[in-house]
Each structure stands twice: as C-alpha cells, then as structure tokens.
Short mmCIF file of C-alpha atoms and ligand atoms in Angstrom, two decimals:
data_model
loop_
_atom_site.label_atom_id
_atom_site.label_comp_id
_atom_site.label_asym_id
_atom_site.label_seq_id
_atom_site.Cartn_x
_atom_site.Cartn_y
_atom_site.Cartn_z
CA ARG A 1 0.00 0.01 0.00
CA THR A 2 1.10 3.59 -0.56
CA SER A 3 -0.80 5.32 2.23
CA LEU A 4 -2.26 4.67 5.67
CA PRO A 5 -6.03 4.21 6.02
CA ALA A 6 -6.47 7.46 7.98
CA PRO A 7 -4.48 10.70 8.28
CA MET A 8 -2.60 11.47 11.44
CA PHE A 9 -4.36 13.06 14.41
CA THR A 10 -3.20 16.54 15.32
CA ARG A 11 -1.21 16.83 18.49
CA SER A 12 -1.21 20.57 18.87
CA ASP A 13 -3.86 20.80 21.59
CA PHE A 14 -2.13 18.49 24.00
CA SER A 15 0.06 19.63 26.85
CA VAL A 16 2.29 16.93 28.21
CA TRP A 17 3.76 19.11 30.90
CA GLY A 18 1.20 18.02 33.45
CA ILE A 19 2.19 14.41 32.96
CA LEU A 20 5.90 14.87 32.66
CA LYS A 21 6.83 17.42 35.28
CA LYS A 22 6.95 14.79 38.00
CA CYS A 23 9.07 12.49 35.94
CA ILE A 24 12.33 14.32 35.20
CA GLY A 25 15.23 11.88 35.14
CA LEU A 26 12.96 8.82 35.15
CA GLU A 27 13.12 6.11 32.60
CA LEU A 28 10.46 6.78 30.01
CA SER A 29 9.10 3.27 30.00
CA LYS A 30 7.74 3.97 33.48
CA ILE A 31 5.73 6.99 32.29
CA THR A 32 2.34 6.60 30.64
CA MET A 33 1.96 9.03 27.74
CA PRO A 34 -1.28 9.82 25.95
CA ILE A 35 -1.58 7.81 22.77
CA VAL A 36 -1.70 10.96 20.64
CA PHE A 37 2.13 11.08 20.86
CA ASN A 38 2.45 7.60 19.40
CA GLU A 39 2.78 6.46 15.85
CA PRO A 40 0.78 3.41 14.79
CA LEU A 41 3.67 0.98 14.83
CA SER A 42 5.18 -1.30 17.41
CA PHE A 43 8.86 -0.85 18.30
CA LEU A 44 9.39 -4.28 16.67
CA GLN A 45 8.18 -2.82 13.40
CA ARG A 46 10.38 0.22 13.87
CA ILE A 47 13.43 -2.03 14.17
CA THR A 48 12.46 -3.65 10.88
CA GLU A 49 13.12 -0.31 9.20
CA TYR A 50 16.83 -1.19 9.38
CA MET A 51 16.01 -3.30 6.32
CA GLU A 52 14.90 -0.51 3.99
CA HIS A 53 18.32 -0.20 2.37
CA ILE A 54 19.26 -3.89 2.50
CA TYR A 55 20.45 -3.64 -1.12
CA LEU A 56 23.64 -2.25 0.44
CA VAL A 57 24.24 -5.60 2.12
CA HIS A 58 23.61 -7.53 -1.11
CA ARG A 59 26.09 -5.11 -2.73
CA ALA A 60 28.63 -5.71 0.05
CA SER A 61 28.36 -9.43 -0.52
CA ARG A 62 29.23 -8.97 -4.21
CA GLN A 63 32.47 -7.01 -3.57
CA PRO A 64 35.67 -9.02 -3.88
CA GLN A 65 37.70 -6.53 -1.76
CA ALA A 66 37.31 -6.24 2.01
CA LEU A 67 37.67 -2.42 1.86
CA GLU A 68 34.81 -2.16 -0.60
CA ARG A 69 32.67 -4.43 1.53
CA MET A 70 33.27 -2.25 4.57
CA GLN A 71 32.18 0.83 2.63
CA CYS A 72 28.86 -0.84 1.83
CA VAL A 73 28.43 -2.03 5.42
CA ALA A 74 29.15 1.49 6.74
CA ALA A 75 26.55 2.90 4.35
CA PHE A 76 24.10 0.26 5.56
CA ALA A 77 24.72 1.14 9.21
CA VAL A 78 24.08 4.84 8.51
CA SER A 79 21.05 4.14 6.28
CA ALA A 80 19.52 2.08 9.09
CA VAL A 81 18.91 5.17 11.20
CA ALA A 82 17.81 7.41 8.31
CA SER A 83 14.16 6.47 8.64
CA GLN A 84 14.17 8.20 12.05
CA TRP A 85 14.56 11.59 10.40
CA GLU A 86 11.65 13.80 11.46
CA ARG A 87 9.92 10.88 13.15
CA THR A 88 8.97 12.22 16.57
CA GLY A 89 6.10 9.80 17.23
CA LYS A 90 6.72 7.19 19.86
CA PRO A 91 6.26 3.60 18.74
CA PHE A 92 4.12 1.33 20.93
CA ASN A 93 6.04 -0.66 23.53
CA PRO A 94 5.91 -4.28 22.46
CA LEU A 95 4.08 -6.69 24.76
CA LEU A 96 6.08 -9.57 26.17
CA GLY A 97 5.95 -12.37 23.53
CA GLU A 98 4.90 -10.05 20.71
CA THR A 99 6.46 -10.92 17.35
CA TYR A 100 6.81 -9.32 13.96
CA GLU A 101 7.73 -11.06 10.72
CA LEU A 102 8.41 -9.55 7.35
CA ILE A 103 9.16 -11.37 4.09
CA ARG A 104 10.20 -9.19 1.18
CA GLU A 105 11.09 -11.40 -1.75
CA ASP A 106 11.60 -8.30 -3.91
CA LEU A 107 14.29 -7.07 -1.47
CA GLY A 108 15.73 -10.55 -0.88
CA PHE A 109 15.21 -11.08 2.86
CA ARG A 110 13.01 -12.42 5.60
CA PHE A 111 12.93 -11.04 9.10
CA ILE A 112 11.58 -12.14 12.47
CA SER A 113 11.62 -10.34 15.81
CA GLU A 114 10.30 -11.08 19.30
CA GLN A 115 9.92 -9.07 22.49
CA VAL A 116 11.96 -11.29 24.79
CA SER A 117 11.89 -9.23 27.98
CA HIS A 118 9.55 -6.61 29.38
CA HIS A 119 11.54 -5.15 32.30
CA PRO A 120 13.96 -4.10 30.92
CA PRO A 121 12.38 -4.05 27.46
CA VAL A 122 14.49 -6.11 25.05
CA SER A 123 13.67 -6.80 21.43
CA ALA A 124 15.56 -9.51 19.54
CA PHE A 125 15.65 -9.75 15.75
CA TYR A 126 17.03 -12.07 13.11
CA SER A 127 17.06 -11.75 9.36
CA GLU A 128 18.50 -13.79 6.51
CA GLY A 129 19.08 -13.17 2.85
CA LEU A 130 16.89 -15.27 0.59
CA CYS A 131 19.97 -16.05 -1.54
CA GLN A 132 21.94 -17.23 1.52
CA ASP A 133 24.20 -14.19 1.23
CA PHE A 134 23.83 -12.70 4.72
CA LEU A 135 22.57 -13.03 8.31
CA PHE A 136 21.67 -9.90 10.24
CA HIS A 137 20.72 -10.12 13.91
CA GLY A 138 20.82 -8.44 17.29
CA SER A 139 18.98 -7.42 20.38
CA ILE A 140 18.01 -3.88 21.23
CA TYR A 141 17.42 -2.42 24.68
CA PRO A 142 16.39 1.17 24.03
CA LYS A 143 17.20 2.99 27.20
CA LEU A 144 15.05 6.15 27.16
CA LYS A 145 15.76 9.04 29.46
CA PHE A 146 13.71 12.15 29.95
CA TRP A 147 15.83 15.26 30.45
CA GLY A 148 13.21 17.94 31.07
CA LYS A 149 13.18 19.27 27.55
CA SER A 150 14.29 16.29 25.55
CA VAL A 151 14.05 12.53 25.46
CA GLU A 152 17.21 10.59 24.76
CA ALA A 153 17.16 7.02 23.45
CA GLU A 154 20.36 5.09 23.86
CA PRO A 155 20.02 1.91 21.77
CA ARG A 156 22.02 -0.58 23.77
CA GLY A 157 22.76 -3.95 22.24
CA THR A 158 25.05 -5.25 19.56
CA ILE A 159 24.13 -5.52 15.89
CA THR A 160 25.77 -8.26 13.86
CA LEU A 161 25.96 -8.64 10.12
CA GLU A 162 27.45 -11.82 8.65
CA LEU A 163 28.46 -11.97 4.99
CA LEU A 164 28.29 -15.70 4.45
CA ARG A 165 30.15 -15.92 1.14
CA HIS A 166 33.14 -14.16 2.71
CA ASN A 167 32.94 -15.87 6.08
CA GLU A 168 32.95 -12.41 7.63
CA ALA A 169 31.13 -10.91 10.63
CA TYR A 170 30.72 -7.20 11.32
CA THR A 171 29.41 -5.83 14.61
CA TRP A 172 28.39 -2.36 15.79
CA THR A 173 26.04 -0.40 18.05
CA ASN A 174 23.64 2.31 16.86
CA PRO A 175 24.11 6.00 17.80
CA THR A 176 22.07 7.76 20.48
CA CYS A 177 18.88 9.42 19.30
CA CYS A 178 17.51 12.54 20.97
CA VAL A 179 14.08 14.13 20.51
CA HIS A 180 14.11 17.80 21.53
CA ASN A 181 11.29 19.98 22.88
CA VAL A 182 8.95 17.21 23.99
CA ILE A 183 7.02 19.67 26.13
CA ILE A 184 6.87 22.93 24.26
CA GLY A 185 8.38 24.19 21.03
CA LYS A 186 8.98 22.39 17.79
CA LEU A 187 10.07 18.79 18.02
CA TRP A 188 13.27 17.85 16.28
CA ILE A 189 15.61 14.90 16.19
CA GLU A 190 19.34 14.55 16.55
CA GLN A 191 21.61 11.48 16.48
CA TYR A 192 25.02 11.51 18.10
CA GLY A 193 27.80 9.31 19.28
CA THR A 194 30.47 7.17 17.72
CA VAL A 195 29.64 3.99 15.86
CA GLU A 196 32.48 1.51 15.40
CA ILE A 197 31.99 -1.26 12.89
CA LEU A 198 34.47 -4.06 13.25
CA ASN A 199 35.23 -6.67 10.63
CA HIS A 200 36.15 -9.59 12.90
CA ARG A 201 37.96 -11.52 10.18
CA THR A 202 40.37 -8.82 8.93
CA GLY A 203 40.48 -6.49 11.93
CA ASP A 204 39.42 -3.58 9.68
CA LYS A 205 37.38 -1.03 11.52
CA CYS A 206 35.10 1.77 10.40
CA VAL A 207 34.78 4.64 12.89
CA LEU A 208 31.79 6.93 12.28
CA HIS A 209 31.11 10.07 14.30
CA PHE A 210 27.50 11.21 14.35
CA ARG A 211 27.89 14.88 15.20
CA PRO A 212 25.63 16.60 17.71
CA CYS A 213 24.17 19.75 16.24
CA GLY A 214 26.52 22.16 18.04
CA LEU A 215 25.78 25.66 19.21
CA PHE A 216 24.92 27.14 15.80
CA GLY A 217 23.59 24.07 14.10
CA LYS A 218 26.65 23.82 11.85
CA GLU A 219 27.11 20.15 12.44
CA LEU A 220 23.49 19.03 12.33
CA HIS A 221 23.01 15.52 10.97
CA LYS A 222 26.66 15.26 9.95
CA VAL A 223 28.43 11.92 9.90
CA GLU A 224 32.20 11.79 9.50
CA GLY A 225 34.67 8.98 9.86
CA HIS A 226 37.13 6.64 8.26
CA ILE A 227 38.00 3.03 7.62
CA GLN A 228 41.27 1.76 9.05
CA ASP A 229 43.07 -1.55 8.88
CA LYS A 230 44.13 -3.59 11.89
CA ASN A 231 47.33 -1.48 12.20
CA LYS A 232 45.21 1.68 12.35
CA LYS A 233 46.32 2.83 8.92
CA LYS A 234 43.60 5.03 7.39
CA LEU A 235 42.32 3.48 4.19
CA PHE A 236 39.29 5.54 3.34
CA ILE A 237 37.45 8.71 4.45
CA ILE A 238 33.69 8.82 4.84
CA TYR A 239 31.50 11.90 5.19
CA GLY A 240 27.91 13.01 4.68
CA LYS A 241 24.62 13.29 6.56
CA TRP A 242 22.45 10.51 7.87
CA THR A 243 19.42 12.40 6.61
CA GLU A 244 20.71 12.74 3.09
CA CYS A 245 23.68 10.87 1.62
CA LEU A 246 27.06 9.40 2.38
CA TRP A 247 30.27 9.88 0.35
CA GLY A 248 33.69 8.30 0.52
CA ILE A 249 37.13 9.29 -0.73
CA ASP A 250 40.74 8.17 -0.68
CA PRO A 251 42.62 9.73 2.31
CA ALA A 252 45.34 11.32 0.14
CA ALA A 253 42.78 13.06 -2.11
CA TYR A 254 40.93 14.19 0.99
CA GLU A 255 44.01 15.67 2.63
CA SER A 256 45.14 17.53 -0.50
CA PHE A 257 41.63 19.00 -0.87
CA ARG A 258 41.62 20.19 2.72
CA LYS A 259 45.11 21.69 2.36
CA GLN A 260 44.02 23.57 -0.77
CA GLU A 261 40.95 24.77 1.06
CA ARG A 262 43.06 26.11 3.90
CA ARG A 263 45.38 27.94 1.50
CA GLY A 264 42.54 29.36 -0.58
CA GLU A 265 40.48 30.72 2.28
CA PRO A 266 41.62 32.86 5.18
CA PRO A 267 41.01 30.97 8.40
CA ARG A 268 37.58 31.82 9.74
CA LYS A 269 37.72 33.39 13.15
CA ALA A 270 33.96 33.48 13.37
CA GLN A 271 33.53 30.26 15.31
CA SER A 272 34.93 31.46 18.59
CA GLY A 273 34.36 35.15 17.93
CA ILE A 274 30.59 35.13 17.51
CA SER A 275 28.86 37.22 20.11
CA MET A 276 26.65 35.23 22.45
CA GLU A 277 24.04 37.99 22.38
CA ASN A 278 22.22 36.34 19.51
CA ALA A 279 22.45 32.87 20.91
CA ASP A 280 19.12 31.42 21.80
CA THR A 281 18.41 31.95 25.45
CA GLU A 282 14.81 30.83 25.44
CA VAL A 283 13.63 27.74 27.21
CA VAL A 284 13.26 25.68 24.05
CA ASP A 285 16.18 24.06 22.23
CA ALA A 286 16.13 26.17 19.07
CA VAL A 287 15.57 24.19 15.89
CA PRO A 288 18.80 24.53 13.94
CA GLU A 289 18.28 26.29 10.62
CA VAL A 290 18.24 23.88 7.73
CA GLN A 291 21.83 23.56 6.56
CA ASP A 292 22.91 23.40 3.01
CA THR A 293 23.48 20.02 1.53
CA VAL A 294 26.66 18.03 1.81
CA GLN A 295 29.65 19.64 0.11
CA VAL A 296 31.07 16.99 -2.19
CA ILE A 297 34.85 16.80 -2.45
CA PRO A 298 36.02 16.14 -6.03
CA GLY A 299 36.92 12.50 -6.54
CA SER A 300 34.40 11.18 -4.01
CA ARG A 301 32.28 8.15 -4.50
CA LEU A 302 28.60 8.08 -3.54
CA LEU A 303 28.01 5.29 -1.01
CA TRP A 304 24.33 5.83 -0.24
CA ARG A 305 21.47 8.26 -0.76
CA ILE A 306 18.22 8.46 1.19
CA ASN A 307 14.97 7.56 -0.61
CA THR A 308 12.57 10.47 -1.01
CA ARG A 309 9.55 10.23 1.23
CA PRO A 310 6.09 9.79 -0.26
CA PRO A 311 4.19 13.06 -0.91
CA ASN A 312 1.61 12.32 1.80
CA SER A 313 4.32 11.51 4.38
CA ALA A 314 3.53 14.51 6.63
CA GLN A 315 -0.03 13.21 7.21
CA MET A 316 1.45 9.77 7.89
CA TYR A 317 3.78 10.48 10.82
CA ASN A 318 6.59 11.21 8.34
CA PHE A 319 6.78 7.53 7.37
CA THR A 320 8.90 6.38 4.45
CA SER A 321 7.30 4.27 1.72
CA PHE A 322 8.86 1.20 3.26
CA THR A 323 7.37 2.05 6.66
CA VAL A 324 3.88 2.68 5.33
CA SER A 325 3.61 -0.96 4.34
CA LEU A 326 4.77 -2.48 7.62
CA ASN A 327 1.43 -2.76 9.36
CA GLU A 328 -0.58 -3.71 6.31
CA LEU A 329 -2.77 -6.76 6.88
CA GLN A 330 -3.56 -8.27 3.50
CA THR A 331 -6.57 -10.53 3.25
CA GLY A 332 -5.78 -14.07 4.31
CA MET A 333 -2.64 -13.02 6.13
CA GLU A 334 -4.14 -13.49 9.60
CA LYS A 335 -4.37 -17.23 8.89
CA ILE A 336 -0.64 -17.43 8.18
CA LEU A 337 0.81 -15.08 10.77
CA ALA A 338 1.68 -16.06 14.33
CA PRO A 339 -1.15 -14.98 16.64
CA THR A 340 1.42 -12.76 18.42
CA ASP A 341 2.22 -10.69 15.28
CA CYS A 342 2.08 -6.88 15.67
CA ARG A 343 -0.31 -6.61 12.74
CA LEU A 344 -2.95 -8.28 14.93
CA ARG A 345 -2.54 -5.78 17.80
CA PRO A 346 -5.90 -4.06 18.24
CA ASP A 347 -4.64 -0.77 19.72
CA ILE A 348 -2.15 -0.14 16.90
CA ARG A 349 -4.77 -1.16 14.33
CA SER A 350 -7.35 1.23 15.84
CA MET A 351 -4.88 4.11 15.87
CA GLU A 352 -3.92 3.43 12.28
CA ASN A 353 -7.62 3.60 11.41
CA GLY A 354 -7.89 6.96 13.15
CA ASN A 355 -9.96 5.69 16.08
CA MET A 356 -8.04 7.22 18.96
CA ASP A 357 -10.52 6.48 21.73
CA LEU A 358 -10.70 2.79 20.89
CA ALA A 359 -6.92 2.72 20.51
CA SER A 360 -6.46 4.15 24.04
CA GLN A 361 -8.98 1.72 25.49
CA GLU A 362 -7.39 -1.25 23.81
CA LYS A 363 -3.90 -0.17 24.86
CA GLU A 364 -5.02 -0.04 28.47
CA ARG A 365 -6.74 -3.42 28.18
CA LEU A 366 -3.65 -5.08 26.69
CA GLU A 367 -1.38 -3.64 29.37
CA GLU A 368 -3.76 -4.79 32.10
CA LYS A 369 -3.89 -8.27 30.55
CA GLN A 370 -0.10 -8.34 30.54
CA ARG A 371 0.02 -7.34 34.21
CA GLU A 372 -2.52 -10.05 35.12
CA ALA A 373 -0.53 -12.71 33.29
CA ARG A 374 2.60 -11.63 35.15
CA LYS A 375 0.81 -11.88 38.51
CA GLU A 376 -0.48 -15.31 37.54
CA ARG A 377 3.05 -16.49 36.73
CA ALA A 378 4.33 -15.11 40.02
CA LYS A 379 1.60 -16.98 41.88
CA GLU A 380 2.36 -20.26 40.11
CA ASP A 381 6.08 -19.57 40.36
CA THR A 382 6.60 -20.13 36.62
CA GLU A 383 9.03 -18.24 34.42
CA TRP A 384 8.21 -16.66 31.08
CA GLN A 385 9.47 -18.75 28.15
CA THR A 386 10.63 -16.93 25.06
CA ARG A 387 9.61 -18.70 21.88
CA TRP A 388 11.98 -17.95 19.01
CA PHE A 389 15.10 -16.58 20.68
CA ARG A 390 17.26 -17.75 23.57
CA GLN A 391 19.68 -15.91 25.78
CA GLY A 392 23.33 -16.53 24.98
CA ARG A 393 26.55 -14.86 23.97
CA ASN A 394 27.28 -13.13 20.73
CA PRO A 395 29.67 -15.57 18.94
CA HIS A 396 31.85 -12.68 17.71
CA THR A 397 32.01 -10.26 20.61
CA GLY A 398 31.34 -12.62 23.50
CA THR A 399 28.86 -10.16 25.01
CA PRO A 400 25.36 -11.20 26.26
CA ASP A 401 22.95 -11.38 23.34
CA TRP A 402 19.77 -13.09 22.17
CA LEU A 403 20.20 -15.78 19.54
CA TYR A 404 17.59 -17.06 17.11
CA SER A 405 16.52 -20.58 17.94
CA GLY A 406 15.16 -21.18 14.44
CA GLY A 407 11.95 -22.67 13.20
CA TYR A 408 9.68 -19.64 12.96
CA PHE A 409 9.08 -20.02 9.25
CA GLU A 410 8.01 -23.65 9.70
CA ARG A 411 4.91 -21.95 11.12
CA ASP A 412 3.99 -24.23 13.94
CA PHE A 413 2.26 -21.63 16.09
CA SER A 414 0.54 -24.01 18.50
CA GLY A 415 1.22 -22.99 22.05
CA CYS A 416 1.91 -19.33 21.20
CA PRO A 417 0.81 -17.17 24.13
CA ASP A 418 -2.51 -15.30 24.00
CA ILE A 419 -1.33 -11.71 24.51
CA TYR A 420 -4.08 -9.76 22.73
C1 NAG B 1 7.13 15.64 10.42
O1 NAG B 1 8.11 16.54 9.94
C2 NAG B 1 7.74 17.92 10.07
C3 NAG B 1 8.79 18.72 9.39
O2 NAG B 1 10.00 18.61 10.05
C4 NAG B 1 7.54 18.26 11.53
O3 NAG B 1 7.13 19.60 11.67
C5 NAG B 1 6.51 17.32 12.17
O4 NAG B 1 6.43 17.53 13.56
C6 NAG B 1 6.88 15.87 11.93
N1 NAG B 1 5.81 15.01 12.36
C7 NAG B 1 6.00 14.00 13.21
C8 NAG B 1 4.82 13.16 13.54
O5 NAG B 1 7.09 13.75 13.70
#
C-alpha cells in the first residue's frame, strides 16, 4: 500500500507538561503518555526499518575486496537510522511475547523479531538473505531518558551482520537518538555518538562520528569517519549526513583538498568570535536552521542516498514508503501469521484507522492483561518462556545477546501465548 487508512491526528492541543513534570530523570518506559504522541507501529516494526536499504548488504556481498565491503556495510549502518529523520512519534512498547515477521522477496530477505523481555524491554531480531548471502541479527534495549526538555534514546545492544560468502562478521552499536522539545516548542531529532563497525575476520574497523548539532547548528546531521586496517592505517574517508547521503574518498585526495581549502580561504575566526548575544536563550532548544546540503569533495564516491519520502508523508507520521507498508494486513494473512504478530494488535490497528478512543482503550486493556498474566506467573512460580530466541553470547564479541533458535518459518504456532 502507498498510504495509511487514515491521516494522522493533530497533536497541537495536547500539553504533556502536566504528565511529565513529576518524571524528570525517570526512565520513560515507566511513564504513561497519551496515545496521541504515538505512531501506529510497534517498536518491533520500527526495528524492521533497518532493512529498507538492504540492497547495500547484497552489494557488500558482491564485492571481492574487504575495503569495498566495509564501505557498503558502513553505508548500511548509517542508512539504518535514516528512517528516524523527522519521526517524533513514539512507537508502541511491544508486549512480552509479541512478534513481527516480514518477508520481502523483492528485497531478498526475511525477518523475524520477538519481544523477549519486558523489564527491561528487550527486542531480539534475526534476518536472513533469501539467496543465503547474509545473516543480520541483534537485540536492542532502548534506554530512554527524559531530560526535562528532551528525550534521549540510547540503543544498547550489539548488531551483527554476517556476509556468508566471505565468512565475515561485522558488529556495531547504533548511535544515540535525541528528541528535543517534547514539552513545548517544535520537536526535532538529533543522532550523536560514535559507531564503530568491526570486521572480525580482517580487523578492519570503520569509525563513524555522528555529530551533535553544536551551538549554531553547523554540524546538524553530519556523519564523518574513516575506515582503518588492523594497524590503524587510514584506508578511506567517509562523510555526509544521515538524513541525506554518504560519500567516501581516498585519504590522500581528501588531505590535499583540505590543504588547498586552507590555502585558498583565510582561516575563519567566526567560530569562537561570535557574540553570544544572539544565541538562543529561550527555554526551548532552538531548531537549527536547515543547513545546505553536503559539500562533495572532487573524486568522491557516492556510497548511499536516502529515498525520497512519499508526498503524503507529513499526514502519515513522516513515514517512508517502506514504513507505510509495515502494518498492512492483507486478506488471508491473519491465517498465516503467528497470533502474536504486531499486525494483529488491536490498539495499533485502531490508531492506524484513526480511532483514537478505541486505541487508548485497547492499549489499556492489553497492558492490564499483561500485568494479570505476570501476577499469575508469580503466583504459580513459573518463568516466562521466550519462543523464537534464547539468551546466549554473541559468537563474535562474547557479550550477552539473544540468539535465534530457528523454526519460525516452519509456522507451527501451537502454544503461542494469548497476548491480545
Ligand atoms: C514531520 O516533519 C515535520 C517537518 O520537520 C515536523 O514539523 C513534524 O512535527 C513531523 N511530524 C512527526 C509526527 O514527527
């Protein structure tokens, strides 16, 4: 489908201050927010958006040289967060045992995820290429913190990509995402932190800095970094914006361009000399002015470019075309899906259909049902059993992780929990 069944509900009349003022510094999962700040997707579906640019992984698999493969993998890691651009809606917290599957034959993958823990919330996912070219898996523990004006989401958990034809594994962690002005002012999103992608076979590493916006917004959305070999020799320079495109260039060409630039232009003293008088002193975090596009250094190679959003995106929570299709329930699908699949969740479905009252009611009912089930387990002294993933260690990093147990696509869904 190319659009959602109903346009988005306006949020402008809602003040969250009353709810949030008691909660500064708390973890956001402990705060109940009105549904109007949600988007009609489960967090499990939001994770699936990593797959939008999976062609970069197929491309990586086709490259004979490790350096070229790393360039594709770096582009994939950056592209995976691009769908978050201008997405300020909060996805629904998955219920314990909730699952989401996605098969895209046209894009060459299938994907399965499960909510494996509720406190703390942990989502595990596993995907494989339909041509046996890759495995992509991980577990995400989005630690959300409320800082008075902004909400920060730190996506803990390792992400692993295996290129099977090259017997290679790459691991990394996503950058931190911050939503500004959750109480008053215009909402905007920033990603920051350093992402290190390690090729465990060769020891090559790609270091990517997601720049925070900085005082004057100069750095907004910028990503800069390099690829180095195991002896820390720089092999390739990468630059661009996660909201736009990513370029790469040979380090020597990069250096000579920068040198030329320094000779050609008098050093700018503006940075430190700007008077603070004009700096924004209001209570909101000023929205940085839209910056010009990425300046391309001659001799660069384009590694990735964002897909344009559909024309009706603004009425659809700023979804991408890929995202719009995630919660579609085609006729006959409910007979094939696991009964725990997000597409069958009545609160998300109601919100998608524009029925906010029913969505709120259903959300409350589902959460109550989940609490009851937990109490029941406590009484009977039984532990929750995950279905498709098991706790273990990441085979490449040795850190705690959730590993796919297999079997989902054999579709024996007897004994799946009744969570809706
Ligand atoms: C969509 O993007 C626009 C433009 O940046 C922004 O004003 C709006 O708040 C965004 N909507 C959502 C739901 O995030």
